[in-house]
Tab-separated table of C-alpha atoms in Angstrom:
chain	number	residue	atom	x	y	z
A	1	UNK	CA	-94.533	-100.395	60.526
A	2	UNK	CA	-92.237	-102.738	58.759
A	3	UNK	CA	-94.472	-103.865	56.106
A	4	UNK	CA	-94.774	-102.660	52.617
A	5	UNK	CA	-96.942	-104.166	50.186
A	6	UNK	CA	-95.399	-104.111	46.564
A	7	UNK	CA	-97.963	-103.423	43.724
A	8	UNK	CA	-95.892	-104.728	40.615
A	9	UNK	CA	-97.644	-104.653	37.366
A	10	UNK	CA	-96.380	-103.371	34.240
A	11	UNK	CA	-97.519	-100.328	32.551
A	12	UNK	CA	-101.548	-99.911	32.168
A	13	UNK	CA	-102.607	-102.632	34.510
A	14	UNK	CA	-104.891	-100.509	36.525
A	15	UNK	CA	-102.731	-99.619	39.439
A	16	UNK	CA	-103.856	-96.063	40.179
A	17	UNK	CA	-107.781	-97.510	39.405
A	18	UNK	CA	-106.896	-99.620	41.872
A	19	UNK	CA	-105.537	-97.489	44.462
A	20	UNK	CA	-108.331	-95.347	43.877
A	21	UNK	CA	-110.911	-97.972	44.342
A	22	UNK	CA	-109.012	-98.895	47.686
A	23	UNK	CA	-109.082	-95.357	49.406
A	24	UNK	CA	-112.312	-94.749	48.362
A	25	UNK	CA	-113.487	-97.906	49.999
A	26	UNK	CA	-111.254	-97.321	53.106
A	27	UNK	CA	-111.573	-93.358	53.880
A	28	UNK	CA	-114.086	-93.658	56.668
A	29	UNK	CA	-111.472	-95.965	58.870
A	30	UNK	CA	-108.018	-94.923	57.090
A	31	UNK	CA	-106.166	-91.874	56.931
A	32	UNK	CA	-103.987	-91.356	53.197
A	33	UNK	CA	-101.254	-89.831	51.781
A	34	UNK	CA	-101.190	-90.425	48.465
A	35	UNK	CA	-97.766	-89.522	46.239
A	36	UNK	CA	-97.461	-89.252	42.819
A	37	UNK	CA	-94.894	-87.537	40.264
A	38	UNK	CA	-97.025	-86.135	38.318
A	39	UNK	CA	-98.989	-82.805	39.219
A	40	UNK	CA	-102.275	-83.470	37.377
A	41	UNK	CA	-102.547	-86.879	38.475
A	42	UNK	CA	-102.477	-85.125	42.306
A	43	UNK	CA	-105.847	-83.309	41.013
A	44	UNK	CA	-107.389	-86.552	39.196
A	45	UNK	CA	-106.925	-87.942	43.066
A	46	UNK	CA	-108.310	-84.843	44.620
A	47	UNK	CA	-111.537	-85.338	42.108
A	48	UNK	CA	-111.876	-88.974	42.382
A	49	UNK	CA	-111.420	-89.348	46.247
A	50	UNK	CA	-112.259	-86.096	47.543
A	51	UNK	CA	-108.706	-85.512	48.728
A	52	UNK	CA	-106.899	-82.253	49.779
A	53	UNK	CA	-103.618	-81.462	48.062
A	54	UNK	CA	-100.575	-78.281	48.840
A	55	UNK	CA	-101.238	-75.567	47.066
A	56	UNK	CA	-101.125	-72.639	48.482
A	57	UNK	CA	-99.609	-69.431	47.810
A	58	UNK	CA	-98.413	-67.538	50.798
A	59	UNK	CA	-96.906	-70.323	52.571
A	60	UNK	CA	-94.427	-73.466	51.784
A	61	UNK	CA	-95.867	-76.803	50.443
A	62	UNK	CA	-94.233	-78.314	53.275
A	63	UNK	CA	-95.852	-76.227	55.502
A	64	UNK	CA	-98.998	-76.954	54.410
A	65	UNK	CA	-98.739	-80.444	54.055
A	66	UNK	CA	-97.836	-80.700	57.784
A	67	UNK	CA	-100.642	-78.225	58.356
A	68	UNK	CA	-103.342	-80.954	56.421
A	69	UNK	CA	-101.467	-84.080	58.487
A	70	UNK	CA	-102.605	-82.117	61.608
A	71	UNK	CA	-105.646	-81.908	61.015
A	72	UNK	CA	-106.013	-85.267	59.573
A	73	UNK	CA	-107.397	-84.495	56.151
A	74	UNK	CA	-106.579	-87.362	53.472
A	75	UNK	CA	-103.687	-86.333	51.252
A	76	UNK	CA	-102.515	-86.330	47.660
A	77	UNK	CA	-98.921	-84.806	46.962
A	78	UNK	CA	-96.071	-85.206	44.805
A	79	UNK	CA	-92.778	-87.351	45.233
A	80	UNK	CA	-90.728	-84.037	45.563
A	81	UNK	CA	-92.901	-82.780	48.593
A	82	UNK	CA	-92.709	-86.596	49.905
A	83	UNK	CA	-89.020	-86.084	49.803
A	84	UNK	CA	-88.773	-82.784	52.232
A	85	UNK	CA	-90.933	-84.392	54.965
A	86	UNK	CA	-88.714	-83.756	58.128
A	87	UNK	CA	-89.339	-85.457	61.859
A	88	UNK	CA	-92.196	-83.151	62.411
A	89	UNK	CA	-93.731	-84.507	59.292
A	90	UNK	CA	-93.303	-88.123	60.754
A	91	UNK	CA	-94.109	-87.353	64.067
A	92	UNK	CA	-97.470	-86.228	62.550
A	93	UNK	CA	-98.073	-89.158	60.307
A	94	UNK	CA	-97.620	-91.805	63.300
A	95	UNK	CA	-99.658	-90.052	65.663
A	96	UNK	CA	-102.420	-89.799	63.318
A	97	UNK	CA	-101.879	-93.061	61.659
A	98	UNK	CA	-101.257	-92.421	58.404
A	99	UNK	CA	-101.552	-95.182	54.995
A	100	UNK	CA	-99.145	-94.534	52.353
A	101	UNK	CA	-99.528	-95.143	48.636
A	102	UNK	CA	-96.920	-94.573	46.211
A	103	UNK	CA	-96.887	-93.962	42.861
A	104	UNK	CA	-94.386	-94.986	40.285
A	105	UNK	CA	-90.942	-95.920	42.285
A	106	UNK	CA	-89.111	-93.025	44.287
A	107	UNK	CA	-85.461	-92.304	44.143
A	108	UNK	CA	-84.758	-93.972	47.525
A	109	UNK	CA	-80.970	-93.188	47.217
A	110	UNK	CA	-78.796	-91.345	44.623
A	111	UNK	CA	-74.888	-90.138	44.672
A	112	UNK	CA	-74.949	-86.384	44.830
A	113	UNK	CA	-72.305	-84.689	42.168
A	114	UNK	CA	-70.152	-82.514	43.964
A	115	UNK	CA	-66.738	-80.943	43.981
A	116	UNK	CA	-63.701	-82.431	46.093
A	117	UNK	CA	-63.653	-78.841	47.533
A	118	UNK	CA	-67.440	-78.825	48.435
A	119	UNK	CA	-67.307	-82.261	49.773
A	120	UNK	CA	-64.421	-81.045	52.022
A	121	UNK	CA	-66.149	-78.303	53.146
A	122	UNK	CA	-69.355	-79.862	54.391
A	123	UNK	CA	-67.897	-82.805	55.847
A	124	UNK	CA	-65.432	-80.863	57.501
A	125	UNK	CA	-66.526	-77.604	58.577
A	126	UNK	CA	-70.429	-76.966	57.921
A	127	UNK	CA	-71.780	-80.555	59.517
A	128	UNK	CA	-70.996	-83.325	61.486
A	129	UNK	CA	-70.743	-87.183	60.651
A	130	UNK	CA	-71.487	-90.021	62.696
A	131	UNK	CA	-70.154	-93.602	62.813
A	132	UNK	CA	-72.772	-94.956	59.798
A	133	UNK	CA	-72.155	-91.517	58.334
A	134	UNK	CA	-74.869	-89.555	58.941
A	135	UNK	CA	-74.537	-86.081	58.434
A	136	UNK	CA	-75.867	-83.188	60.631
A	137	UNK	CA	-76.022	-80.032	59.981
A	138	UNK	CA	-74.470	-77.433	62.366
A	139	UNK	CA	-76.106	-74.254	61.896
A	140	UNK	CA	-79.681	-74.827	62.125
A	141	UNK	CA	-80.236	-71.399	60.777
A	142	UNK	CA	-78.212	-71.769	57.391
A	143	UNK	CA	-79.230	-70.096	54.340
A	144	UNK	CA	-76.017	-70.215	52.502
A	145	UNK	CA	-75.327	-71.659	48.695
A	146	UNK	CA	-75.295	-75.356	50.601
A	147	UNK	CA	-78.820	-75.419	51.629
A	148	UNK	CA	-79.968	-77.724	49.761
A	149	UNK	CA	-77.786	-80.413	51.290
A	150	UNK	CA	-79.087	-79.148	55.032
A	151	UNK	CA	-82.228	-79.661	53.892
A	152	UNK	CA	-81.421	-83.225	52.928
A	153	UNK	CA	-79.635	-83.552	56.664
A	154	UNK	CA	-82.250	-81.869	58.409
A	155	UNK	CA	-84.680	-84.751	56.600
A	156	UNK	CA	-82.377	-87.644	57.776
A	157	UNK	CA	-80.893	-88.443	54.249
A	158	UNK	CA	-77.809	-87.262	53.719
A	159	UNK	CA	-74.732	-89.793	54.218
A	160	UNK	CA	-71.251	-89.707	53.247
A	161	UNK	CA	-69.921	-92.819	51.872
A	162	UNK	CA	-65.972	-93.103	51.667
A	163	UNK	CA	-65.456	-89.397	49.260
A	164	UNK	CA	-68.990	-89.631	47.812
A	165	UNK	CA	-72.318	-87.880	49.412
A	166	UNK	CA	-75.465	-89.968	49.040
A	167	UNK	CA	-79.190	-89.018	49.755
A	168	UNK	CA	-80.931	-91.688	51.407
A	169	UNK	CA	-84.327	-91.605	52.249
A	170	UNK	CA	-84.657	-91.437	55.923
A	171	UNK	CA	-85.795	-95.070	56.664
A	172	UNK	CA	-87.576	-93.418	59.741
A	173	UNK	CA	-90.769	-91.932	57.102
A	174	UNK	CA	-91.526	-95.063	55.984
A	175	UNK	CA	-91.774	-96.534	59.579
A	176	UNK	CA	-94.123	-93.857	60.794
A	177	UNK	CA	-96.822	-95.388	58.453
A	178	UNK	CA	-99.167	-97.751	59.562
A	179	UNK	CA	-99.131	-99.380	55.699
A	180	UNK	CA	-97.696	-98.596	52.866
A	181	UNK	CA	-98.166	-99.381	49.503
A	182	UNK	CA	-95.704	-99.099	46.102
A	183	UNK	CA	-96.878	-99.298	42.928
A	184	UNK	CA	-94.575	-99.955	40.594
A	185	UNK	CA	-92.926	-102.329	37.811
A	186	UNK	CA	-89.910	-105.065	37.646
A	187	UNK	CA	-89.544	-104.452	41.812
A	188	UNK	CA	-86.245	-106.836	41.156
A	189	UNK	CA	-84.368	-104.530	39.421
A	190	UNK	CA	-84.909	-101.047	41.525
A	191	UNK	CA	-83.117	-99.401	43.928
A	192	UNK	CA	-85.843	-99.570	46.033
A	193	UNK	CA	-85.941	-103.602	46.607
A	194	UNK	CA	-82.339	-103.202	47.806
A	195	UNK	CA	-83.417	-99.928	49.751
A	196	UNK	CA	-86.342	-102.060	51.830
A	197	UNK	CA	-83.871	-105.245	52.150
A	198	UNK	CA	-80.985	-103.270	53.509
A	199	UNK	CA	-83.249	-101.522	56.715
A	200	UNK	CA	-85.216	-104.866	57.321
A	201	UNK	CA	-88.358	-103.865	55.781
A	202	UNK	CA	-90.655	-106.961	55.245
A	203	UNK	CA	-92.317	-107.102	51.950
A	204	UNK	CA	-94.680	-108.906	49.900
A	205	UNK	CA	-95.379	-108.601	46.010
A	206	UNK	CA	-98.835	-108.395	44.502
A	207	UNK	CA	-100.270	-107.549	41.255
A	208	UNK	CA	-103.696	-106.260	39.895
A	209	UNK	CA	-107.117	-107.663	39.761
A	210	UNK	CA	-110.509	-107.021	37.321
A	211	UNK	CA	-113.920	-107.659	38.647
A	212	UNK	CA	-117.188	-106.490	37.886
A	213	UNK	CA	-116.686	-103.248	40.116
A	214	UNK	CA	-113.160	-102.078	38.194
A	215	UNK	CA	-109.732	-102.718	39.177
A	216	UNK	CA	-108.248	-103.676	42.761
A	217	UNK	CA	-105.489	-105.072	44.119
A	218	UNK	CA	-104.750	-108.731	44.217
A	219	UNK	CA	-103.226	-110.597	47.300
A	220	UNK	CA	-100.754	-112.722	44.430
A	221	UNK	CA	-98.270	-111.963	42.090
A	222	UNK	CA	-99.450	-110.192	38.887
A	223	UNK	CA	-100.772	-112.449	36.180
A	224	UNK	CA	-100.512	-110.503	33.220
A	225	UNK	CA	-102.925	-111.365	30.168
A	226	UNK	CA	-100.489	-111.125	26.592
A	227	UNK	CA	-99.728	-107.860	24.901
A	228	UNK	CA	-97.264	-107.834	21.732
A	229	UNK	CA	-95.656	-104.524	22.034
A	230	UNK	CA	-93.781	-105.340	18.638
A	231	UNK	CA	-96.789	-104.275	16.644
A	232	UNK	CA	-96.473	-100.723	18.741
A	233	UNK	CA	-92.465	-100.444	18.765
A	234	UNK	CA	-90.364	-100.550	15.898
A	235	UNK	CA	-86.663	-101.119	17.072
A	236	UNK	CA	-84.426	-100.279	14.081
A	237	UNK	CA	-82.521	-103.344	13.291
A	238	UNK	CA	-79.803	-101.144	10.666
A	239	UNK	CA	-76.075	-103.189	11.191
A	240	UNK	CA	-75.003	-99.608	10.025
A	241	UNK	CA	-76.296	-97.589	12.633
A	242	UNK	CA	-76.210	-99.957	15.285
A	243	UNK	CA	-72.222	-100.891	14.822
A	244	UNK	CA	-71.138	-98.531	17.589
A	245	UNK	CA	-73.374	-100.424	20.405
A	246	UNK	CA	-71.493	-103.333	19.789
A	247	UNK	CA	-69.438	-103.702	22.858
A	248	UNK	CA	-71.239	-105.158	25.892
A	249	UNK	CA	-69.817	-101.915	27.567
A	250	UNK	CA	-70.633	-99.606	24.606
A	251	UNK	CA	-72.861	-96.268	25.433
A	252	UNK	CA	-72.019	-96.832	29.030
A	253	UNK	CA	-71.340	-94.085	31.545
A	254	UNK	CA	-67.922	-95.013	31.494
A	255	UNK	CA	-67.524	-95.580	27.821
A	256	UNK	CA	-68.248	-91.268	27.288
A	257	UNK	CA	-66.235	-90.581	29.956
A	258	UNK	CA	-62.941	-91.567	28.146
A	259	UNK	CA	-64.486	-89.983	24.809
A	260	UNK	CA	-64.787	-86.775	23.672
A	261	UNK	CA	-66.654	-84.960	20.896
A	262	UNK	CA	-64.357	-85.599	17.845
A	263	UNK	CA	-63.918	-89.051	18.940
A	264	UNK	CA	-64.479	-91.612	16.205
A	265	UNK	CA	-67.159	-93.595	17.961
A	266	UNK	CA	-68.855	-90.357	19.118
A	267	UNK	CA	-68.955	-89.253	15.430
A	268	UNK	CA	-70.427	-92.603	14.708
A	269	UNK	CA	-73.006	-91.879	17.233
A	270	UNK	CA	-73.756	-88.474	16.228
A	271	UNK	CA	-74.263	-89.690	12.904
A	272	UNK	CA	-76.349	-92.470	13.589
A	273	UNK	CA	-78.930	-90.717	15.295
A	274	UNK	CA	-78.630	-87.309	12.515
A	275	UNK	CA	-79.630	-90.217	9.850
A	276	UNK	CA	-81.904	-92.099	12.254
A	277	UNK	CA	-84.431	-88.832	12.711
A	278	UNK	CA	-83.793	-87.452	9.018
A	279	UNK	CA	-84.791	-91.139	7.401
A	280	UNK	CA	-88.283	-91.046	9.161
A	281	UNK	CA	-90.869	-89.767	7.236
A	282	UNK	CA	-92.639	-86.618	8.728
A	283	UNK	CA	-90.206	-86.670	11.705
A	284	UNK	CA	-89.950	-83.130	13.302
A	285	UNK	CA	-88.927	-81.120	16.684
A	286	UNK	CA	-92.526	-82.001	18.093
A	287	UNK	CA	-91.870	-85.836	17.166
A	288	UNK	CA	-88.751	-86.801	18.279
A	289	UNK	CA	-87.309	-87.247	21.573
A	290	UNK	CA	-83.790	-88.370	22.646
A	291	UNK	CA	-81.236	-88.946	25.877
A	292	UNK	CA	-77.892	-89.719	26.506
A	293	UNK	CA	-76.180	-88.902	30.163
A	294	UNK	CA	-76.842	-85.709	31.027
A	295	UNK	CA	-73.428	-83.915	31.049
A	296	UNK	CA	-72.213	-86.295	27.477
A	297	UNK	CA	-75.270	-84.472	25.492
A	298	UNK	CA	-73.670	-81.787	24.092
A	299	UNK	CA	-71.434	-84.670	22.155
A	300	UNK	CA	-74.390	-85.963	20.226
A	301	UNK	CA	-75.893	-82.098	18.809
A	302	UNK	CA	-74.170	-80.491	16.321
A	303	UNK	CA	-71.690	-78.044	17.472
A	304	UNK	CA	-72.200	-75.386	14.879
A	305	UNK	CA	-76.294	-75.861	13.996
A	306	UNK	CA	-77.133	-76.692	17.623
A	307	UNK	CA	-79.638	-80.093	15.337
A	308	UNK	CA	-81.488	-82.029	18.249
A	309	UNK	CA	-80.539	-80.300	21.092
A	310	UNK	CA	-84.693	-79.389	22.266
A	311	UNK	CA	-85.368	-82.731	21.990
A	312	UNK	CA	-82.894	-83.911	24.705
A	313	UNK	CA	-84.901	-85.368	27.458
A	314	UNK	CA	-82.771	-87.218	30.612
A	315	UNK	CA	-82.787	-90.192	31.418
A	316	UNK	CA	-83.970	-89.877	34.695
A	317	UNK	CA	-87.479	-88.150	33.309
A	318	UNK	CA	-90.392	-89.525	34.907
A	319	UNK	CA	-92.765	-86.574	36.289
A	320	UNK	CA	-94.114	-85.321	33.246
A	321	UNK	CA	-96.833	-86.371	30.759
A	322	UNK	CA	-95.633	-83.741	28.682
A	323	UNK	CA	-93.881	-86.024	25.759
A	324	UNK	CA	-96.803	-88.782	25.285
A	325	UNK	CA	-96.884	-87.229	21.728
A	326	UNK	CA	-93.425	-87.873	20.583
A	327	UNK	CA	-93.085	-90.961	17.974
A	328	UNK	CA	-89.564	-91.160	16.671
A	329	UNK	CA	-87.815	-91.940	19.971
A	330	UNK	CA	-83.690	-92.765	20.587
A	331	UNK	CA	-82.234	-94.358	23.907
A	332	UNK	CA	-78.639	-93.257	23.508
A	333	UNK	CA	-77.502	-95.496	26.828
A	334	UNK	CA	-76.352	-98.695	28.236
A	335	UNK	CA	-77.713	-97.923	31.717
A	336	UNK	CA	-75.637	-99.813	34.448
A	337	UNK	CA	-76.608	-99.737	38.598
A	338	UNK	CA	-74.086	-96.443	40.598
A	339	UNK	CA	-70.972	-98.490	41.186
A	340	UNK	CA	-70.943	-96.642	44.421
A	341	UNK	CA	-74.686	-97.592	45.690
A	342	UNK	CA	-73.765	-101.201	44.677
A	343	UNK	CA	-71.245	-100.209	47.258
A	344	UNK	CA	-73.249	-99.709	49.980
A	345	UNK	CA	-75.945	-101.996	49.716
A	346	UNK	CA	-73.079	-104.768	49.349
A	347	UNK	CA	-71.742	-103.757	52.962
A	348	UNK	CA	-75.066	-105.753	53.721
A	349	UNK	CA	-74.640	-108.619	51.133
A	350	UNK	CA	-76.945	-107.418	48.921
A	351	UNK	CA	-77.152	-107.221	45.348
A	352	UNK	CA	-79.167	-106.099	42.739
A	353	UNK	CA	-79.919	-107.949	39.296
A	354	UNK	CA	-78.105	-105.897	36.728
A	355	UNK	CA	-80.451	-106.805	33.754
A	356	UNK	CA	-83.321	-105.841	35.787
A	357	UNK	CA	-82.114	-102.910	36.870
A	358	UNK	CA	-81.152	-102.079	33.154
A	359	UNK	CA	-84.330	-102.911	31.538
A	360	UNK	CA	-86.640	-100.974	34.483
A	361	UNK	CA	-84.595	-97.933	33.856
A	362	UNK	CA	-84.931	-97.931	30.114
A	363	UNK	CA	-88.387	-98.893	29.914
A	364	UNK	CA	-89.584	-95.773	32.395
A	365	UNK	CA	-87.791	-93.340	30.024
A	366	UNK	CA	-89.511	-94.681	26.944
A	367	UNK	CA	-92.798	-94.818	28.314
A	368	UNK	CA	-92.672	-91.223	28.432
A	369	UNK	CA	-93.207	-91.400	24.581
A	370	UNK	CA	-96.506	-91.757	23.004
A	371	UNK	CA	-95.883	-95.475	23.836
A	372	UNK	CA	-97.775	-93.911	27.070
A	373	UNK	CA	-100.920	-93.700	25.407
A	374	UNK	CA	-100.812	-96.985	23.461
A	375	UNK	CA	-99.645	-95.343	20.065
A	376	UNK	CA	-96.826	-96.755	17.476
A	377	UNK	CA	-93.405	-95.560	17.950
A	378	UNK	CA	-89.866	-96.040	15.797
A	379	UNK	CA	-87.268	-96.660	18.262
A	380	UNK	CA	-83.492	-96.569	17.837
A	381	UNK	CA	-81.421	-98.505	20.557
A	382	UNK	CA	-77.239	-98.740	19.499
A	383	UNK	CA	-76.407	-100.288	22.328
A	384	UNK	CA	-76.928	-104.081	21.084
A	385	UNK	CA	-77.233	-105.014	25.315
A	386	UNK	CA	-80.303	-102.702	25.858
A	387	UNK	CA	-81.586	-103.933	22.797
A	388	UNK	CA	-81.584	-107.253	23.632
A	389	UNK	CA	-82.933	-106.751	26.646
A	390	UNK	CA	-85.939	-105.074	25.181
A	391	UNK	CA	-86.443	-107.191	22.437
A	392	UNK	CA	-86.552	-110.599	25.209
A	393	UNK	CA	-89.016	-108.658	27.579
A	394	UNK	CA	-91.224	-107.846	24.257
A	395	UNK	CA	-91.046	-111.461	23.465
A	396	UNK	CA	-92.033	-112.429	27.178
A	397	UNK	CA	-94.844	-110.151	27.767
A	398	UNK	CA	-96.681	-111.259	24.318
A	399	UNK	CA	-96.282	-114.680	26.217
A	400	UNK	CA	-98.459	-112.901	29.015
A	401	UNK	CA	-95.056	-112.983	31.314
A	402	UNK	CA	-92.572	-110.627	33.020
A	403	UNK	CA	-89.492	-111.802	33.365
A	404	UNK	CA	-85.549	-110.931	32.773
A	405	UNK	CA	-84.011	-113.101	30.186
């Protein structure tokens, strides 16, 4: 299979609904695995379609789930499971012909952070790489402090790229499928358009239908009734706070690297969000929420009172429900594509749209707020680039469109 059918429709369009409605309609001639990233959507899909799901306790998930694909039982899992399936797994899915649906967008490829010396060490001594850079793993029976990247080779996905390792979903598991669904939002901006262009996937992009019977899936492009998100979102529009995010580059992954916690700007920054949660009325640990990169958050808490740091989420949260309550919300980023994926989807002359990819990214992490369940929120965005872009796509979709200014 070559084919994936792209289900783009923003947030609370009735995707899942209509995935639902579509296995439950197709069960008797179609075989599904269903993937999700969160947990208790895998039991609403058990309940609703009668579905079995990993859980057991005295073996591995992955054993199980290859256990279920023999047998041919219909299948809800999560991404993380999806991501271990190995060529027994696929072998399995193609000979019992297998329909995928995916949902929310999967991390199709991602640099791996790892030392010069580790790097050295794999590529060098622990596993072999082929012309395209493929790496395979030696020792099949290797349990040492590395295992987690023989896991990745013994799934297909691991790659080195120049001195960087990547983790690239074996373009193989996809294949085995006989169709395959994604449900997602702003397709044009994700890794995963440029994933599907680069191994010749074909693809078409379709949205979300209502009729009398619920939700289902259209055979168009999504035609979004209007929604103004500005009476839900408050973006704080203070020259004061928002002076650091000047700078097109400002709050970008470079732009911490070359500062460090007493810099000026970072003090700024540190600042801005200290007066940002304190100025909201009843704002509290249970209402806030906040993310910068990762390894740069210790530069916006407090060094001696330790103010903010449980509220840190990262950026890259997606599989977890467990913030829809959190109001007062702060996107400390200017999100930018991997310089080194641009890399390698460039060897094949393709490129992703940076504004896109931008706004997809922030919009994910914010609908992990209470945003999620359709409930006001005060949002504080310095960089004055992600702002803008939010601001445009707010103006767009109370127009009833999607689109990238």
């Amino acid at each position: 299979m070559n084919h994936i059918t792209v289900v783009d429709a923003r947030m609370g369009r009735g995707k899942s609904s209509a995935a639902i409605r579509y296995m439950n309609r197709n069960k008797g001639t179609k075989r599904f695995l269903y993937i999700t990233p969160y947990l208790d959507e895998v039991g609403r899909i058990c309940e609703r379609c009668d579905f079995d799901q990993p859980d057991s306790d005295y073996m591995s998930k992955s054993t199980e789930l290859k256990l279920h694909l023999r047998a041919g039982h219909n299948v809800a899992a999560t991404h993380s499971l999806f991501y271990l399936m190995d060529n027994e797994a696929i072998g399995l899915v193609r000979e019992q012909h297998y329909s995928l649906i995916i949902d929310e967008s999967i991390q199709v490829i991602e640099r791996l952070n790892i030392s010069n010396r580790d790097f050295e060490l794999i590529v060098n001594q622990l596993a072999d790489v082929g012309e395209n850079g493929h790496i395979r793993w030696k020792d099949t029976e290797y349990t040492g402090r590395f295992y987690d990247y023989k896991e990745m080779a013994d799934t297909g996905s691991l790659f080195r790229l120049d001195s960087a390792l990547m983790n690239i979903l074996n373009p193989e598991l996809l294949r085995a499928f006989d169709k395959a669904f994604m449900l997602t939002y702003l397709f044009d901006g994700q890794y995963q358009k440029a994933y599907l262009e680069f191994f010749g996937f074909e693809y078409e992009v379709v949205g979300v239908e209502k009729d009398g019977a619920g939700f289902c899936f259209s055979d168009r492009p999504d035609a979004p009734p209007p929604i103004d998100y500005s009476k839900l979102i408050t973006i704080v529009d203070d020259k004061r706070l928002n002076a650091v995010g000047n700078h097109f580059y400002a709050l970008s992954n470079g732009w911490y690297d070359k500062r460090g916690y007493n810099d000026p700007s970072i003090r700024d920054l540190r600042n801005g969000m200290k007066r940002f949660f304190q100025g909201l009325d009843e704002s509290s640990t249970d209402t806030r929420m906040w993310t910068c990169f990762k390894r740069d958050a210790h530069k916006l808490v407090d060094a001696k009172t330790g103010r903010f740091r449980k509220n840190f989420i990262q950026t890259s949260a997606r599989a977890t429900n467990r913030y829809k309550d959190r109001t007062d919300v702060a996107y400390m980023v200017n999100r930018f594509a991997d310089p080194n994926i641009l890399k390698f989807f460039r060897s094949r002359n393709i490129e992703l749209n940076r504004d896109a990819y931008a706004l997809s990214e922030m919009l994910q992490w914010i609908w992990r707020s209470a945003i999620r369940d359709e409930k006001p929120i005060t949002l504080y965005i310095p960089s004055r680039r992600m702002r803008a872009l939010l601001i445009d796509w707010i103006n767009e979709t109370s127009k009833g469109e999607d689109t990238v200014a």
